[in-house]
Coordinates of C-alpha atoms in Angstrom, one line a residue:
X26 CA 0.0 0.0 0.0
X27 CA 1.1 3.6 -0.6
X28 CA 2.4 5.1 2.6
X29 CA -0.1 7.5 4.0
X30 CA 1.9 10.6 5.0
X31 CA 2.1 12.0 8.5
X32 CA -0.3 14.8 7.9
X33 CA -3.0 12.3 7.2
X34 CA -2.2 10.1 10.2
X35 CA -2.2 13.0 12.6
X36 CA -5.3 14.6 11.2
X37 CA -7.4 11.5 10.6
X38 CA -9.1 11.6 14.0
X39 CA -9.8 15.3 13.6
X40 CA -11.4 14.7 10.2
X41 CA -13.4 11.8 11.3
X42 CA -14.6 13.6 14.4
X43 CA -15.9 16.4 12.2
X44 CA -17.7 14.0 9.9
X45 CA -21.0 14.5 11.6
X46 CA -23.5 17.0 10.2
X47 CA -24.5 20.0 12.4
X48 CA -26.6 19.1 15.3
X49 CA -30.2 18.4 14.3
X50 CA -29.5 18.5 10.6
X51 CA -31.2 15.1 10.0
X52 CA -33.8 15.3 12.8
X53 CA -36.7 15.5 10.4
X54 CA -35.8 12.2 8.8
X55 CA -36.0 10.3 12.1
X56 CA -38.5 7.3 12.2
X57 CA -38.8 6.9 8.4
X58 CA -37.7 4.1 6.1
X59 CA -38.0 3.4 2.4
X60 CA -39.5 6.0 0.1
X61 CA -40.6 8.2 3.0
X62 CA -37.0 8.4 4.3
X63 CA -35.7 9.2 0.8
X64 CA -38.3 12.1 0.5
X65 CA -37.5 13.3 4.0
X66 CA -33.8 13.5 3.2
X67 CA -34.6 15.2 -0.1
X68 CA -36.3 18.0 1.8
X69 CA -33.4 18.4 4.2
X70 CA -30.7 18.6 1.5
X71 CA -32.7 20.9 -0.7
X72 CA -32.8 23.5 2.1
X73 CA -29.8 25.7 2.1
X74 CA -28.6 24.5 -1.3
X75 CA -26.8 27.4 -3.1
X76 CA -26.3 27.2 -6.9
X77 CA -22.9 28.8 -7.4
X78 CA -23.0 28.3 -11.2
X79 CA -21.2 25.9 -13.5
X80 CA -18.0 28.0 -13.5
X81 CA -18.1 28.2 -9.8
X82 CA -17.1 24.5 -9.7
X83 CA -13.5 25.6 -10.5
X84 CA -13.5 27.6 -7.3
X85 CA -15.2 24.8 -5.3
X86 CA -12.5 22.3 -6.3
X87 CA -9.9 24.4 -4.4
X88 CA -11.3 22.9 -1.2
X89 CA -13.3 19.8 -2.3
X90 CA -11.0 17.9 -4.7
X91 CA -7.4 18.3 -3.3
X92 CA -5.1 15.4 -2.5
X93 CA -4.3 15.5 1.2
X94 CA -4.8 11.8 1.5
X95 CA -2.4 9.9 -0.8
X96 CA 0.5 12.0 -2.1
X97 CA -0.6 14.8 0.3
X98 CA 0.7 17.4 -2.2
X99 CA -2.4 19.4 -2.7
X100 CA -2.8 18.4 -6.4
X101 CA -6.2 17.5 -7.8
X102 CA -7.5 14.3 -6.4
X103 CA -8.9 12.6 -9.5
X104 CA -10.7 9.3 -9.0
X105 CA -9.9 8.3 -12.6
X106 CA -6.1 8.7 -12.3
X107 CA -5.3 8.3 -8.5
X108 CA -3.3 5.2 -7.8
X109 CA -3.9 4.3 -4.2
X110 CA -1.1 1.7 -4.2
X111 CA 1.8 3.6 -5.7
X112 CA 2.9 6.8 -7.5
X113 CA 0.4 8.5 -9.8
X114 CA 1.4 8.5 -13.4
X115 CA 0.5 12.1 -13.6
X116 CA -1.0 14.8 -11.4
X117 CA -2.7 18.2 -11.9
X118 CA -2.1 21.6 -10.3
X119 CA -5.2 23.4 -9.3
X120 CA -6.2 26.0 -11.9
X121 CA -3.1 25.7 -14.0
X122 CA -4.1 22.4 -15.7
X123 CA -7.8 22.9 -15.9
X124 CA -9.7 22.7 -19.3
X125 CA -13.3 22.8 -20.5
X126 CA -15.0 20.2 -22.7
X127 CA -12.0 19.9 -24.9
X128 CA -8.3 20.8 -24.9
X129 CA -7.0 17.2 -24.4
X130 CA -5.8 14.4 -26.6
X131 CA -4.3 12.0 -24.1
X132 CA -4.4 11.2 -20.4
X133 CA -2.5 13.8 -18.3
X134 CA -3.2 16.7 -20.6
X135 CA -5.7 18.5 -18.3
X136 CA -8.6 18.1 -15.8
X137 CA -12.2 19.1 -16.3
X138 CA -15.6 18.6 -14.7
X139 CA -17.1 15.1 -14.7
X140 CA -20.8 14.8 -14.1
X141 CA -21.1 11.3 -12.4
X142 CA -24.8 11.5 -13.6
X143 CA -24.4 12.8 -17.2
X144 CA -25.7 16.4 -17.7
X145 CA -27.3 15.3 -20.9
X146 CA -29.9 13.3 -18.9
X147 CA -31.3 16.5 -17.4
X148 CA -30.6 18.8 -20.4
X149 CA -27.8 20.7 -18.6
X150 CA -30.4 22.4 -16.4
X151 CA -29.7 24.2 -13.1
X152 CA -29.1 23.5 -10.3
X153 CA -28.1 20.0 -11.3
X154 CA -25.5 21.1 -13.8
X155 CA -23.5 22.8 -11.1
X156 CA -24.1 20.6 -8.0
X157 CA -20.6 19.8 -6.7
X158 CA -21.8 16.8 -4.7
X159 CA -21.8 14.6 -7.9
X160 CA -19.4 16.6 -10.2
X161 CA -15.8 15.6 -9.7
X162 CA -12.6 17.1 -11.1
X163 CA -11.2 14.3 -13.4
X164 CA -8.8 13.8 -16.3
X165 CA -10.3 15.1 -19.5
X166 CA -9.4 12.2 -21.7
X167 CA -10.9 9.6 -19.3
X168 CA -13.9 11.8 -18.7
X169 CA -14.4 11.8 -22.5
X170 CA -14.0 8.0 -22.8
X171 CA -16.6 7.5 -20.0
X172 CA -18.9 9.7 -22.0
X173 CA -22.6 9.2 -21.0
X174 CA -22.3 5.5 -20.2
X175 CA -23.7 4.2 -16.9
X176 CA -21.5 2.8 -14.2
X177 CA -21.2 -1.0 -14.0
X178 CA -18.9 -4.0 -13.9
X179 CA -16.9 -4.4 -17.2
X180 CA -16.6 -7.8 -18.8
X181 CA -14.2 -7.0 -21.6
X182 CA -12.5 -3.6 -21.6
X183 CA -12.2 -1.6 -24.8
X184 CA -10.4 1.2 -22.8
X185 CA -8.4 1.2 -19.6
X186 CA -7.0 4.3 -17.9
X187 CA -3.6 4.5 -16.3
X188 CA -5.1 3.8 -12.8
X189 CA -7.3 0.9 -14.0
X190 CA -10.6 2.5 -14.6
X191 CA -12.3 0.7 -17.5
X192 CA -14.8 1.1 -20.3
X193 CA -16.4 -2.0 -21.9
X194 CA -19.4 -4.3 -22.2
X195 CA -21.3 -4.9 -19.0
X196 CA -20.9 -7.9 -16.7
X197 CA -23.4 -6.4 -14.3
X198 CA -26.5 -8.8 -14.1
X199 CA -29.5 -7.4 -16.0
X200 CA -27.6 -5.0 -18.4
X201 CA -25.6 -5.9 -21.5
X202 CA -24.7 -2.5 -22.8
X203 CA -21.5 -0.4 -22.4
X204 CA -20.5 0.6 -18.9
X205 CA -17.7 2.4 -17.1
X206 CA -16.1 0.9 -14.1
X207 CA -13.9 2.9 -11.6
X208 CA -11.2 1.2 -9.5
X209 CA -12.3 -0.5 -6.3
X210 CA -11.1 2.4 -4.1
X211 CA -13.7 4.7 -5.5
X212 CA -16.6 2.5 -6.3
X213 CA -18.4 3.4 -3.1
X214 CA -17.7 7.1 -3.8
X215 CA -19.5 6.8 -7.1
X216 CA -22.4 4.9 -5.6
X217 CA -23.0 7.4 -2.9
X218 CA -22.8 10.3 -5.3
X219 CA -25.5 8.7 -7.5
X220 CA -27.6 7.9 -4.4
X221 CA -27.3 11.6 -3.5
X222 CA -28.5 12.7 -7.0
X223 CA -31.6 10.5 -7.1
X224 CA -32.5 11.7 -3.6
X225 CA -31.9 15.4 -4.0
X226 CA -33.6 15.5 -7.4
X227 CA -36.3 12.8 -7.0
X228 CA -39.0 15.3 -8.0
X229 CA -37.4 15.7 -11.4
X230 CA -36.6 12.1 -12.3
X231 CA -39.8 11.5 -14.2
X232 CA -38.7 14.2 -16.6
X233 CA -35.1 13.2 -17.0
X234 CA -33.7 10.8 -19.5
X235 CA -32.8 7.5 -18.0
X236 CA -29.4 7.0 -19.6
X237 CA -29.9 3.3 -18.8
X238 CA -29.3 4.2 -15.1
X239 CA -32.0 6.5 -13.7
X240 CA -35.3 4.9 -13.0
X241 CA -37.8 7.5 -14.2
X242 CA -39.7 7.8 -11.0
X243 CA -39.1 9.2 -7.5
X244 CA -38.7 5.7 -6.0
X245 CA -36.5 3.8 -6.2
X246 CA -35.0 6.3 -8.6
X247 CA -32.7 3.9 -10.4
X248 CA -33.0 1.0 -12.8
X249 CA -33.0 -2.3 -11.0
X250 CA -29.7 -3.5 -12.4
X251 CA -27.9 -0.2 -11.6
X252 CA -29.4 -0.1 -8.1
X253 CA -28.2 -3.6 -7.3
X254 CA -24.7 -2.8 -8.6
X255 CA -24.4 0.4 -6.7
X256 CA -25.7 -1.3 -3.5
X257 CA -22.9 -3.8 -3.9
X258 CA -20.3 -1.1 -4.4
X259 CA -21.5 0.9 -1.4
X260 CA -21.1 -2.2 0.8
X261 CA -17.7 -3.2 -0.6
X262 CA -16.1 0.2 -0.4
X263 CA -17.2 2.0 2.8
X264 CA -17.0 5.8 3.4
X265 CA -13.4 7.0 3.4
X266 CA -11.7 9.9 5.1
X267 CA -11.4 11.6 1.7
X268 CA -15.2 11.4 1.2
X269 CA -15.8 12.8 4.6
X270 CA -13.5 15.8 4.0
X271 CA -15.1 16.4 0.6
X272 CA -18.6 16.4 2.1
X273 CA -17.6 18.9 4.7
X274 CA -15.9 21.2 2.1
X275 CA -18.9 20.9 -0.2
X276 CA -21.2 21.8 2.7
X277 CA -19.2 25.0 3.2
X278 CA -19.2 25.8 -0.5
X279 CA -22.8 24.8 -1.4
X280 CA -24.8 24.7 1.8
X281 CA -26.0 21.1 1.8
X282 CA -24.6 17.7 2.5
X283 CA -24.6 14.1 1.1
X284 CA -26.5 12.2 3.7
X285 CA -25.1 8.8 2.5
X286 CA -21.6 9.9 3.5
X287 CA -22.8 11.3 6.9
X288 CA -24.9 8.2 7.6
X289 CA -24.2 5.2 5.3
X290 CA -26.9 3.2 7.0
X291 CA -29.5 5.4 5.2
X292 CA -28.7 3.4 2.0
X293 CA -30.1 0.1 3.3
X294 CA -32.8 1.8 5.2
X295 CA -34.1 3.3 1.9
X296 CA -33.3 0.6 -0.7
X297 CA -32.6 -2.5 1.4
X298 CA -30.2 -5.0 0.0
X299 CA -30.4 -6.8 -3.4
X300 CA -32.9 -9.6 -3.3
X301 CA -31.5 -12.9 -4.4
X302 CA -33.5 -14.2 -7.4
X303 CA -33.1 -17.9 -7.9
X304 CA -36.2 -18.6 -10.0
X305 CA -35.5 -19.3 -13.6
X306 CA -37.7 -18.1 -16.5
X307 CA -40.0 -20.5 -18.2
X308 CA -38.9 -22.0 -21.5
X309 CA -39.7 -20.0 -24.7
X310 CA -42.2 -21.8 -26.9
X311 CA -43.4 -22.0 -30.5
X312 CA -39.9 -21.5 -32.0
X313 CA -40.1 -21.5 -35.9
X314 CA -37.6 -21.0 -38.7
X315 CA -38.4 -18.9 -41.7
X316 CA -37.0 -16.8 -44.6
X317 CA -33.8 -18.9 -45.3
X318 CA -31.1 -17.5 -47.5
X319 CA -27.8 -19.1 -48.4
X320 CA -26.2 -18.1 -45.1
X321 CA -29.0 -16.8 -42.8
X322 CA -32.2 -18.1 -41.3
X323 CA -34.7 -16.1 -39.4
X324 CA -36.3 -17.2 -36.1
X325 CA -39.3 -16.2 -34.0
X326 CA -40.8 -17.6 -30.8
X327 CA -43.2 -16.9 -28.0
X328 CA -41.8 -15.0 -25.0
X329 CA -40.8 -16.7 -21.8
X330 CA -42.1 -15.5 -18.4
X331 CA -40.2 -14.8 -15.2
X332 CA -41.0 -13.6 -11.7
X333 CA -38.8 -10.5 -12.1
X334 CA -38.4 -10.2 -15.8
X335 CA -36.7 -11.8 -18.8
X336 CA -33.7 -9.7 -20.0
X337 CA -32.6 -11.6 -23.1
X338 CA -32.5 -14.8 -25.1
X339 CA -29.5 -16.9 -26.1
X340 CA -29.8 -18.5 -29.6
X341 CA -28.2 -21.8 -30.5
X342 CA -27.6 -23.5 -33.8
X343 CA -26.7 -27.2 -33.7
X344 CA -25.9 -26.7 -30.0
X345 CA -23.5 -23.8 -30.6
X346 CA -24.2 -20.4 -29.1
X347 CA -24.8 -17.8 -31.8
X348 CA -26.1 -14.6 -30.3
X349 CA -28.1 -12.9 -27.5
X350 CA -31.2 -10.8 -28.4
X351 CA -33.6 -8.9 -26.2
X352 CA -36.8 -9.5 -28.3
X353 CA -38.5 -12.6 -29.7
X354 CA -37.0 -12.7 -33.2
X355 CA -33.5 -13.2 -34.5
X356 CA -31.6 -13.5 -37.8
X357 CA -28.8 -16.1 -37.4
X358 CA -26.0 -15.2 -39.8
X359 CA -22.8 -16.9 -41.0
X360 CA -24.4 -20.2 -41.9
X361 CA -23.2 -22.6 -44.6
X362 CA -25.2 -23.0 -47.8
X363 CA -27.3 -26.1 -48.4
X364 CA -27.1 -27.1 -44.7
X365 CA -29.8 -28.1 -42.3
X366 CA -29.5 -26.6 -38.8
X367 CA -31.4 -27.3 -35.6
X368 CA -32.1 -24.2 -33.5
X369 CA -33.3 -23.7 -29.9
X370 CA -33.5 -20.7 -27.6
X371 CA -32.9 -20.2 -23.9
X372 CA -34.3 -17.3 -21.8
X373 CA -32.2 -15.4 -19.2
X374 CA -33.3 -13.1 -16.3
X375 CA -31.5 -10.2 -14.6
X376 CA -29.8 -12.5 -12.1
X377 CA -28.4 -14.8 -14.8
X378 CA -30.9 -17.6 -14.3
X379 CA -31.4 -19.7 -17.4
X380 CA -34.7 -21.3 -18.6
X381 CA -35.0 -24.8 -20.1
X382 CA -34.4 -24.7 -23.8
X383 CA -37.3 -24.1 -26.2
X384 CA -38.6 -26.6 -28.7
X385 CA -36.2 -27.5 -31.5
X386 CA -36.8 -26.0 -35.0
X387 CA -35.0 -27.1 -38.1
X388 CA -34.2 -24.9 -41.1
X389 CA -32.2 -25.4 -44.3
X390 CA -30.2 -22.7 -46.0
X391 CA -30.3 -22.3 -49.7
X392 CA -27.7 -23.5 -52.2
X393 CA -26.7 -20.0 -53.2
X394 CA -27.8 -16.4 -53.8
X395 CA -27.9 -14.5 -57.1
X396 CA -26.7 -11.3 -55.6
X397 CA -23.3 -9.9 -54.9
X398 CA -23.4 -7.2 -57.6
X399 CA -23.0 -3.5 -57.0
X400 CA -26.4 -2.2 -56.2
X401 CA -25.7 1.4 -55.5
X402 CA -23.2 4.2 -54.8
X403 CA -23.7 7.5 -53.0
X404 CA -20.9 10.0 -53.5
X405 CA -22.7 12.9 -51.7
X406 CA -22.1 15.1 -54.7
X407 CA -25.7 16.2 -54.7
X408 CA -25.9 17.4 -51.1
X409 CA -27.0 21.0 -50.5
X410 CA -24.6 23.9 -50.9
X411 CA -21.8 24.2 -48.4
X412 CA -23.0 25.3 -45.0
X413 CA -21.5 25.0 -41.5
X414 CA -24.8 24.8 -39.6
X415 CA -26.1 21.5 -38.2
X416 CA -29.5 21.2 -39.8
X417 CA -31.7 18.5 -41.5
X418 CA -30.4 18.1 -45.1
X419 CA -32.2 16.3 -47.9
X420 CA -31.2 15.4 -51.5
X421 CA -31.7 12.9 -54.2
X422 CA -29.2 11.0 -56.4
X423 CA -29.5 7.8 -58.4
X424 CA -33.3 7.8 -57.7
X425 CA -32.7 7.4 -54.0
X426 CA -33.7 10.1 -51.5
X427 CA -31.4 10.8 -48.5
X428 CA -32.1 12.6 -45.2
X429 CA -29.3 13.7 -42.9
X430 CA -30.1 15.2 -39.5
X431 CA -27.9 17.4 -37.4
X432 CA -25.7 17.6 -40.5
X433 CA -23.3 20.2 -42.1
X434 CA -22.3 20.2 -45.8
X435 CA -19.1 22.2 -46.0
X436 CA -16.6 19.3 -45.3
X437 CA -14.9 17.1 -47.8
X438 CA -13.2 13.6 -48.0
X439 CA -13.2 12.5 -51.7
X440 CA -15.0 15.6 -52.9
X441 CA -18.2 16.6 -51.0
X442 CA -19.0 14.7 -47.8
X443 CA -21.9 14.8 -45.3
X444 CA -20.9 15.5 -41.6
X445 CA -23.1 14.2 -38.8
X446 CA -23.3 15.5 -35.2
X447 CA -25.5 13.4 -33.0
X448 CA -27.8 12.7 -35.9
X449 CA -28.3 10.2 -38.7
X450 CA -28.1 9.5 -42.5
X451 CA -31.1 7.7 -43.9
X452 CA -32.0 6.4 -47.3
X453 CA -35.4 6.0 -48.9
X454 CA -36.5 2.4 -49.7
X455 CA -33.9 0.6 -51.9
X456 CA -34.8 -2.5 -53.9
X457 CA -32.5 -5.5 -54.4
X458 CA -31.5 -6.2 -50.9
X459 CA -28.0 -5.6 -49.4
X460 CA -25.2 -8.1 -48.8
X461 CA -22.1 -5.9 -48.2
X462 CA -21.5 -2.2 -47.4
X463 CA -18.5 0.0 -47.7
X464 CA -18.0 3.6 -46.6
X465 CA -15.3 6.2 -45.8
X466 CA -15.3 8.0 -42.5
X467 CA -13.2 10.9 -41.1
X468 CA -13.5 12.6 -37.7
X469 CA -13.7 16.3 -38.4
X470 CA -14.4 17.8 -35.0
X471 CA -13.7 16.2 -31.6
X472 CA -10.7 14.3 -30.2
X473 CA -11.7 10.8 -29.4
X474 CA -12.1 7.7 -31.6
X475 CA -15.6 6.2 -31.8
X476 CA -18.1 4.2 -33.8
X477 CA -21.4 4.9 -35.7
X478 CA -24.2 2.4 -35.8
X479 CA -25.4 0.9 -39.2
X480 CA -29.0 -0.2 -39.3
X481 CA -30.9 -2.0 -42.1
X482 CA -34.7 -1.7 -41.8
X483 CA -34.1 -0.3 -38.3
X484 CA -32.1 -3.4 -37.2
X485 CA -28.5 -2.8 -36.3
X486 CA -26.2 -4.9 -38.5
X487 CA -22.8 -3.5 -37.4
X488 CA -20.7 -0.4 -36.7
X489 CA -18.3 1.7 -38.6
X490 CA -15.4 3.4 -36.8
X491 CA -13.4 6.6 -37.0
X492 CA -10.0 7.4 -35.5
X493 CA -8.9 10.1 -33.1
X494 CA -6.1 11.2 -35.4
X495 CA -8.6 12.3 -38.0
X496 CA -7.3 10.1 -40.8
X497 CA -9.7 8.8 -43.5
X498 CA -10.9 5.2 -42.8
X499 CA -12.5 2.9 -45.4
X500 CA -14.8 0.5 -43.6
X501 CA -16.7 -2.6 -44.7
X502 CA -19.6 -4.5 -43.2
X503 CA -19.9 -7.9 -44.9
X504 CA -22.6 -10.6 -44.9
X505 CA -25.4 -8.3 -44.0
X506 CA -27.6 -10.5 -46.2
X507 CA -31.0 -8.8 -46.1
X508 CA -33.2 -9.4 -49.2
X509 CA -36.0 -7.4 -50.7
X510 CA -36.6 -3.8 -49.9
X511 CA -34.2 -2.1 -47.5
X512 CA -33.6 1.2 -45.8
X513 CA -30.0 2.1 -44.9
X514 CA -29.5 4.2 -41.8
X515 CA -26.2 5.3 -40.2
X516 CA -26.4 6.9 -36.7
X517 CA -23.9 9.0 -34.8
X518 CA -25.1 8.3 -31.2
X519 CA -25.5 10.9 -28.6
X520 CA -22.9 9.1 -26.5
X521 CA -20.2 10.2 -29.1
X522 CA -19.8 13.3 -26.9
X523 CA -20.0 15.8 -29.8
X524 CA -17.7 14.1 -32.2
X525 CA -18.7 15.2 -35.7
X526 CA -17.9 12.6 -38.4
X527 CA -17.8 13.0 -42.2
X528 CA -19.1 10.3 -44.5
X529 CA -18.3 9.7 -48.2
X530 CA -18.2 7.1 -50.9
X531 CA -21.0 4.8 -49.6
X532 CA -21.4 1.7 -51.8
X533 CA -23.4 -1.5 -51.3
X534 CA -23.8 -4.8 -53.1
X535 CA -27.1 -6.6 -53.8
X536 CA -28.4 -9.6 -52.0
X537 CA -30.7 -11.9 -53.9
X538 CA -34.4 -12.1 -53.1
X539 CA -34.6 -15.8 -53.3
X540 CA -35.3 -18.2 -50.5
X541 CA -36.6 -21.7 -50.3
X542 CA -37.6 -24.1 -47.5
X543 CA -38.1 -27.8 -47.3
X544 CA -40.0 -27.7 -44.0
X545 CA -43.6 -26.7 -43.6
X546 CA -43.8 -23.8 -41.0
X547 CA -46.8 -21.5 -41.5
X548 CA -49.8 -20.7 -43.6
X549 CA -47.9 -18.5 -46.1
X550 CA -46.2 -21.7 -47.5
X551 CA -47.3 -24.0 -50.3
X552 CA -46.2 -27.0 -52.3
X553 CA -45.9 -27.5 -56.0
X554 CA -47.3 -30.6 -57.7
X555 CA -46.5 -32.6 -59.6
X556 CA -42.8 -31.9 -59.2
X557 CA -41.1 -32.3 -61.8
X558 CA -43.5 -30.2 -63.8
X559 CA -44.9 -31.6 -67.1
X560 CA -46.9 -29.8 -69.9
X561 CA -45.7 -26.4 -68.8
X562 CA -48.4 -26.2 -66.1
X563 CA -47.5 -25.6 -62.5
X564 CA -50.1 -26.4 -59.8
X565 CA -49.8 -25.1 -56.2
X566 CA -51.4 -26.5 -53.0
X567 CA -51.6 -24.4 -49.9
X568 CA -53.6 -22.0 -47.7
X569 CA -54.3 -18.3 -48.5
X570 CA -53.2 -18.6 -52.1
X571 CA -55.7 -16.0 -53.3
X572 CA -54.0 -13.4 -51.0
X573 CA -50.6 -13.7 -52.9
X574 CA -50.1 -10.4 -54.8
X575 CA -47.1 -11.4 -57.0
X576 CA -45.2 -14.4 -58.1
X577 CA -41.7 -14.4 -59.6
X578 CA -39.9 -17.2 -61.4
X579 CA -36.0 -17.3 -61.3
X580 CA -33.5 -19.8 -62.7
X581 CA -30.8 -20.9 -60.3
X582 CA -28.3 -18.3 -61.6
X583 CA -30.7 -15.7 -60.2
X584 CA -32.0 -14.5 -63.5
X585 CA -35.6 -13.3 -63.3
X586 CA -37.7 -15.2 -65.9
X587 CA -41.2 -14.0 -65.3
X588 CA -43.4 -11.8 -63.0
X589 CA -47.1 -12.7 -62.5
X590 CA -49.5 -10.3 -60.7
X591 CA -52.2 -11.9 -58.6
X592 CA -51.1 -15.4 -59.8
X593 CA -53.8 -17.4 -57.9
X594 CA -56.7 -15.0 -58.1
X595 CA -58.8 -17.3 -60.2
X596 CA -57.1 -20.7 -59.9
X597 CA -54.2 -22.5 -58.3
X598 CA -52.3 -23.0 -61.6
X599 CA -49.6 -21.0 -63.4
X600 CA -48.8 -21.5 -67.1
X601 CA -45.0 -21.5 -67.6
X602 CA -44.9 -20.2 -71.1
X603 CA -42.5 -22.8 -72.5
X604 CA -39.7 -22.9 -69.9
X605 CA -36.9 -25.3 -71.0
X606 CA -36.0 -28.3 -68.9
X607 CA -34.1 -27.4 -65.7
X608 CA -34.3 -26.2 -62.1
X609 CA -36.2 -23.0 -61.1
X610 CA -37.5 -21.1 -58.0
X611 CA -41.0 -19.8 -57.5
X612 CA -41.0 -16.8 -55.2
X613 CA -44.1 -15.1 -53.8
X614 CA -44.7 -12.4 -51.2
X615 CA -43.5 -14.4 -48.2
X616 CA -42.4 -17.8 -49.3
X617 CA -40.3 -19.5 -52.0
X618 CA -39.7 -23.0 -53.2
X619 CA -37.8 -25.0 -55.9
X620 CA -39.3 -26.8 -58.8
X621 CA -38.1 -28.8 -61.8
X622 CA -39.3 -28.6 -65.4
X623 CA -39.1 -32.0 -67.1

């Protein structure tokens, strides 16, 4: 352990003795528990609260965020860079090394103001935006990497700061998104700051964004997964002398206190302890396969039930885990052509309990697809005239209409480019499907690397990245494999912290519209008889034939031979108009099957 200097040793008793609030400060909370106690504390800590303004935080940090506990050198005590077990990699001098929302490229460049509860969740409104009890002085780079993500346990880190703070996908039960995890020494600090926020501002929670952390109501004030994680951190990392001193200094500066530092027992008196959930969800039912392609099969099923709530479904093909989804549909990709797969689904709840597996459902991929030709290119040469404002922009090229929100038109990559800030680029409906996509990206404004989400028909199919050094990147998303009509959408998420990214040279390849199935699954399907076909007359047996609006006949190379409108309006037969001997595919609105002409 780092040697705690003599100043701290001599003054610890004095600091601890002064940890108590002024006499009578919490008298009006006596006798309450649960939501009533939370509301009573809210009333107490609202009284006397002085809003000293957002810029006033710099002054407040002179007494609230100084290191008199580790190095004891008066530098900024930054929970994202402090190393409790050895020398800090870098340190900051009060005032000299401060910066605003930018001015940093790497760790150690400068410190700024970190809202432990992101200010975007309450639209940067006062007094929240300037409340020093949950706004810490932290390294600008790490603050930027944390962005607006909730706090949780990281499973696989995509970023790790010098002191071990991490960003990555969540390992906290009940949440699978991106989270930020401070080091163990400051996890309790973070928990108690968030408990303060949802207590002090409980009346406003219904109008705040949740950010996947806030609960949207006065009580409990937090989403269940986040509450359970913070309760665990509060228990594992008790109140420290540093927190006590900061609470006292914040009281002098701002006129109110954090009750969960003064009396940590309030936490369990309000929220209790996490309840162990040992009950598994029921098994999903009615799993079916549908819409096969050469390397994808779609699945749907009836939802499982759980005493607390189902959080996701694990999908398996031939006993091998493929993906986790939150809804009751999935498209399993990366399958081999002309192969039969057996699928099943398992439900999971917030505590990680697994259901029995669903029924098995078999599906067979196609022999091949006719696609993989260049369907379209968007060079952005037709975007509106150069303008630096972030507005909604619309234009048309190659018979496709495009809409870009929060977009400027004065930047270039390979000629004109569209630049997106916390907005999106969306196409009109495009025919021919999509198999692969390619695009160029370049960060124009901002200082951190990041990703943009790519959606086809409002389903995310991948991400495209951009680098912090502002070089041009050419990115590919392969095996998207969506047939029929598609809408392309590229989103720069709010969590990008103001990064403005230019896009250029978007191209995509077709994906064939053919699909066949050998297994009867629903009322949209039919059979051809006899098969092989003789005398150029194809007969079809199935339900709801009269509702089919269009039939298409393809050869196995993917060439469209014939299109027939309302093919079964008057009978169940199609005249083939002299097709030569060979193998063909009959495709209708929602089902396709193979047939042979003899």
